[in-house]
Structures are given as C-alpha cells and as structure tokens.
Short mmCIF file of C-alpha atoms in Angstrom, two decimals:
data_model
loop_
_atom_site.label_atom_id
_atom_site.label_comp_id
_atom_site.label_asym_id
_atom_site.label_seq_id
_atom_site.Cartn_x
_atom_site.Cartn_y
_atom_site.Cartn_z
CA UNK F 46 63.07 48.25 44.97
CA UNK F 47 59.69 49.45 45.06
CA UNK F 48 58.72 53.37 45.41
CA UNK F 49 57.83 52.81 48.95
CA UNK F 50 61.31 51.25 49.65
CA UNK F 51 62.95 54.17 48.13
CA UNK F 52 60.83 56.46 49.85
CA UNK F 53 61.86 54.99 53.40
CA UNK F 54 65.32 55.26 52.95
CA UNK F 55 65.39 58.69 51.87
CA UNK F 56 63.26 59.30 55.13
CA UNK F 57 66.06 57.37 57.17
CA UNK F 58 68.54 59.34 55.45
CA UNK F 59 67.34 62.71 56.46
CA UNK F 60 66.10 61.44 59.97
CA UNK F 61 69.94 60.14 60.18
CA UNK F 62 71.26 63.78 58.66
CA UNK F 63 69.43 65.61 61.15
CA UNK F 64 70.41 64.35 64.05
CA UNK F 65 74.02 64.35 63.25
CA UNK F 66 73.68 68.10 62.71
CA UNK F 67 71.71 68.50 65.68
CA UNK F 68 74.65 66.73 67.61
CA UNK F 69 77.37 69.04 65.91
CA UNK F 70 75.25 71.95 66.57
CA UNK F 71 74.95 71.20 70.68
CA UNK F 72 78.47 71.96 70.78
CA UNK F 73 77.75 75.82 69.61
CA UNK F 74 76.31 78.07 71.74
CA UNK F 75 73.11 79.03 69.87
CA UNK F 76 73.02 82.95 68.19
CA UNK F 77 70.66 85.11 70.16
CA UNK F 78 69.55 87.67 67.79
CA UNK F 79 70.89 91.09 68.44
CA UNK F 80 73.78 89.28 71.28
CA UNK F 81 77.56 89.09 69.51
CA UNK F 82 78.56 85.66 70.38
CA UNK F 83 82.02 86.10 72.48
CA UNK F 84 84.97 85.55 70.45
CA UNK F 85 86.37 82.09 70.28
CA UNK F 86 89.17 80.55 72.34
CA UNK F 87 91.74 81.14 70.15
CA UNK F 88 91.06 84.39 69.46
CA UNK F 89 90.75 85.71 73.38
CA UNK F 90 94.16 85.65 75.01
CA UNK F 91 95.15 86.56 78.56
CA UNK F 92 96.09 89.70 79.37
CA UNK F 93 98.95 88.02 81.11
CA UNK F 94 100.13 86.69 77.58
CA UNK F 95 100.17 90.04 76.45
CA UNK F 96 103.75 91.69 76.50
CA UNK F 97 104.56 94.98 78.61
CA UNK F 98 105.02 97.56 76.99
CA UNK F 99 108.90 98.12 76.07
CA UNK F 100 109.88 100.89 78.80
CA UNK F 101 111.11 104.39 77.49
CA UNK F 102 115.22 104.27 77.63
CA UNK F 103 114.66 108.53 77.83
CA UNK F 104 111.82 108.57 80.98
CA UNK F 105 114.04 105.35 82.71
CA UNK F 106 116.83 107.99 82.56
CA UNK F 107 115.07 110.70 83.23
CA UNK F 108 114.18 108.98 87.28
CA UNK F 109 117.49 107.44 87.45
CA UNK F 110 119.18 110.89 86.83
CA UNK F 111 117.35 112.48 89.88
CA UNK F 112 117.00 109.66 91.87
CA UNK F 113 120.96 109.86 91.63
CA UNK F 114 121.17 113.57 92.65
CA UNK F 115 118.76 113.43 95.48
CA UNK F 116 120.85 110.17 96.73
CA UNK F 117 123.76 112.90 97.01
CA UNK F 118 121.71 115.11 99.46
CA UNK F 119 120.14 112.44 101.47
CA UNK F 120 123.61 111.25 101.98
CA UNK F 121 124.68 115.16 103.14
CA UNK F 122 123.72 113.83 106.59
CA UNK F 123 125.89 110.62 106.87
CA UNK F 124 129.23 111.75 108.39
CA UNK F 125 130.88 109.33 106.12
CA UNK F 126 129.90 110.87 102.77
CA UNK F 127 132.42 113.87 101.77
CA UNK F 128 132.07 113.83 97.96
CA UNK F 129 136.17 115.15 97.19
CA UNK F 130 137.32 112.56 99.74
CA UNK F 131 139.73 109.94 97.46
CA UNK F 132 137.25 107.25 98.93
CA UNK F 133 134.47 108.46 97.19
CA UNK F 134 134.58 110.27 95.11
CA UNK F 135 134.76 107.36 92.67
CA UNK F 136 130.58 107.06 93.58
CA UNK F 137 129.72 110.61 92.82
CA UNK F 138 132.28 111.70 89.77
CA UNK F 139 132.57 110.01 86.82
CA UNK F 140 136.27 108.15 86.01
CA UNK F 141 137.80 111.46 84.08
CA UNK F 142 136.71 113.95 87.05
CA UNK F 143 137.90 111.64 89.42
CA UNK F 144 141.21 111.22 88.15
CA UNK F 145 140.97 115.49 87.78
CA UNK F 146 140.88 115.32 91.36
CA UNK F 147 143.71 112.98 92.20
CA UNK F 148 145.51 115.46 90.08
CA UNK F 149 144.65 118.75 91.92
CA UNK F 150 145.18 116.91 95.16
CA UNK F 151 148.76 117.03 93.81
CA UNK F 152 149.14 120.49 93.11
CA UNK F 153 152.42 121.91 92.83
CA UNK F 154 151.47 125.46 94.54
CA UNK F 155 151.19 126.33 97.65
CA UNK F 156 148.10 125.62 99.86
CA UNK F 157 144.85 123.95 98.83
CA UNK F 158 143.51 123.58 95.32
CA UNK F 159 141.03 125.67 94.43
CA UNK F 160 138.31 123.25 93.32
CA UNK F 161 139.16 121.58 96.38
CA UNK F 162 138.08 124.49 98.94
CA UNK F 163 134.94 123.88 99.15
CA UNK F 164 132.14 120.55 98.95
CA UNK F 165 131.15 120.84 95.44
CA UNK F 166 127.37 119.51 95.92
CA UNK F 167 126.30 121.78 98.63
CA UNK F 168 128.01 124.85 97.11
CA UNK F 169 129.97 124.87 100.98
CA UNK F 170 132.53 124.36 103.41
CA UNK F 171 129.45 122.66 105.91
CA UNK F 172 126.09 121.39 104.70
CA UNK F 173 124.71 121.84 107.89
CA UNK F 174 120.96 123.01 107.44
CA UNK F 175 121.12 122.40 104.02
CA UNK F 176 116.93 121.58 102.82
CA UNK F 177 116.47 120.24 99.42
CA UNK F 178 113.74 121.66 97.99
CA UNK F 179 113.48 120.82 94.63
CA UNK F 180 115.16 118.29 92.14
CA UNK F 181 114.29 118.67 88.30
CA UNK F 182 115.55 116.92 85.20
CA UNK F 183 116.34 119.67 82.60
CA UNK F 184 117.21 117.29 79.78
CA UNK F 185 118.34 113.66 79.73
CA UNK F 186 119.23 110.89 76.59
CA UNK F 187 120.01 107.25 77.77
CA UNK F 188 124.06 108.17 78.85
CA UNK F 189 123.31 111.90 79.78
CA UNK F 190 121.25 114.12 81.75
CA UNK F 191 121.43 117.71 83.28
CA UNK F 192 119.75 117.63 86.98
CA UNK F 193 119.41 121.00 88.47
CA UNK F 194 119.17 121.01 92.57
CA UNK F 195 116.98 123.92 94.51
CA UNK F 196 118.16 124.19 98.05
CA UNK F 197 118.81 126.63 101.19
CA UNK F 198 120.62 126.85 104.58
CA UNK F 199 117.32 128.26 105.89
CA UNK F 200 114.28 129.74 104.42
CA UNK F 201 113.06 129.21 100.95
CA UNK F 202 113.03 133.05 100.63
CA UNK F 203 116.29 133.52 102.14
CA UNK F 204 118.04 134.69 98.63
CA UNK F 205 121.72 134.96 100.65
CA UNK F 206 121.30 131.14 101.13
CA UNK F 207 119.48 129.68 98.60
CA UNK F 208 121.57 127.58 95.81
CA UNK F 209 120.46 126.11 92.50
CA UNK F 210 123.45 124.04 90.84
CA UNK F 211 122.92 122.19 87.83
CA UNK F 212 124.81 118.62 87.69
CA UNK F 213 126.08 117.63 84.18
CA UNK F 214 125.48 113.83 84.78
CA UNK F 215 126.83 110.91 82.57
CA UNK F 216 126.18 107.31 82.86
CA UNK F 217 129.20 105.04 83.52
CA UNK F 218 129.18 101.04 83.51
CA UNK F 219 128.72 101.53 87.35
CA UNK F 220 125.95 103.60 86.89
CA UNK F 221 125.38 107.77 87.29
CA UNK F 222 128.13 109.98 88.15
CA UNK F 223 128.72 113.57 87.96
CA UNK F 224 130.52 114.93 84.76
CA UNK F 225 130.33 118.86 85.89
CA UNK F 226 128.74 121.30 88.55
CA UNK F 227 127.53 124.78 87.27
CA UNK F 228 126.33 127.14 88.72
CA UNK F 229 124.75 130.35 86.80
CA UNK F 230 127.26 132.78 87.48
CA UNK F 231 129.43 130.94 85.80
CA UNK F 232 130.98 128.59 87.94
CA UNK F 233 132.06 125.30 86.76
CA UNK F 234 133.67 122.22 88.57
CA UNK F 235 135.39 120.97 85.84
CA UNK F 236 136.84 123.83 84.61
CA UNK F 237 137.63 124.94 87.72
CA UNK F 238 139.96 121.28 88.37
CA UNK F 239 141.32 122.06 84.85
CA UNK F 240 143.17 125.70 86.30
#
C-alpha cells in the first residue's frame, strides 16, 4: 500500500471518529461556561419520593392531650354528657378510676359519696355558664400528659368563679382518659374516691 493509500485511510478513520463523537455528544446538553449543568436524572428525585418526616410521638401527644380535655367542655353543653354517670364515665376516666367509682357508688355510709357530690370537670354541681378560656399542656410523654383547664361562671376577672384544674391524663388502648383532677389547694379526685 502506497503512502497515499495509507494516508486516506487514516483520513477516513478520523472523518469516521469524529462523527461518531459528534453523534454521542448531541445527546449532552453542551456546557455553557459559567452555567452548572442541572443534575442528571438519577440524581433529581421528586419531592413526592421523598419520605415525611417521622412525626414527634411527644408534640402528637401533646394535641391529643388537649384536644381530649377541651372535648370534655364542649361536651358540658350536651344534656347527655354527666362525666360520674356509670354510662360514661368509661369515656372520660381511665379503667382503674372508673372501677374507683363503681366502688364509691357502693358506699357503705350513709348518703352520697363524697367524690361523688359534685361534677368533677367543672369543679360543680351545674356547669351552667361555664366559659373555657384557656387549655394548656403542662407536660406530656407518649402514655401521659398533665392538661391544666382555665375557666369561669362569668367574667375572666371574677376570682369567686374562676377555676383552673389540672387533669392527670393517661393513654388507654381506647385512647385518653383522665387518671386524676387537682386542683391547687390540694384537692385531688383520686384520692378523694380512695377515702
């Protein structure tokens, strides 16, 4: 083969090479200078691929807790809601208080129990004009929580009827249910079913 033969192919050959490179390359975006290319496909996922972020068992509590107080007040109004009545008092007391009050139901003495003289939520014999003013979470974990109420039989400033109870609150397989009602003079539900 002659120098001129030789010379041809290696021609063809690069004509050839380039234009398989140029065909590889027209599947690449070309690089503008100073313009980051965007990241490939595989590296870019959806934001609906990404997972949610695992919710806090404490703050989940934390709403529950006081969602499950104020539920108690809202339901002040129904005619049909008298927390220490047998029928329900499995919704608002946890299993241990409940069966506290089946127990002081059956006192021995004369006359009413003492835990049982008066509704336990609204500090009163009639939550009539009872306004719920405030609801806080003092402290909760994922079973427990202490909830304390603010509320009045008139107006906010009205010391004489103003109450602030504090419910000791546990969860139970059927959700939130009252463990204890304190007040801070000492009062407490519990102890109070225990006499």
């Amino acid at each position: 083969m002659t120098g001129e033969g030789v010379m041809r192919r290696m021609m063809m050959a690069a004509v050839l090479g380039l234009g398989l490179a140029a065909c590889g390359a027209a599947d690449e975006p070309e690089a503008t200078p100073g313009v980051e290319a965007p990241a490939a496909a595989e590296e870019t996922k959806p934001e609906a691929d990404a997972p949610e972020a695992a919710a806090d068992p404490t703050e989940t509590a934390r709403g529950e807790a006081e969602a499950f107080v104020r539920t108690l007040y809202t339901r002040m109004d129904d005619a049909d809601f008298a927390p220490l009545d047998p029928a329900v008092a499995g919704q608002v007391f946890t299993a241990e208080v409940a069966g506290m009050l089946e127990a002081a139901r059956a006192w021995p003495d004369e006359g009413l129990h003492p835990a049982l003289e008066a509704d336990p939520v609204c500090l009163c014999q009639d939550p009539h004009g009872l306004t719920l003013r405030e609801v806080s979470v003092v402290e909760a974990s994922a079973d427990r929580a202490a909830v304390r109420a603010r509320f009045d039989f008139g107006k906010a400033d009205d010391a004489e009827s103003a109450r602030a109870p504090l419910f000791i609150l546990r969860r139970e397989a059927d959700g939130w249910r009252v463990d204890d009602i304190r007040t801070d003079d000492g009062f407490s539900f519990r102890r109070t079913l225990a006499e």
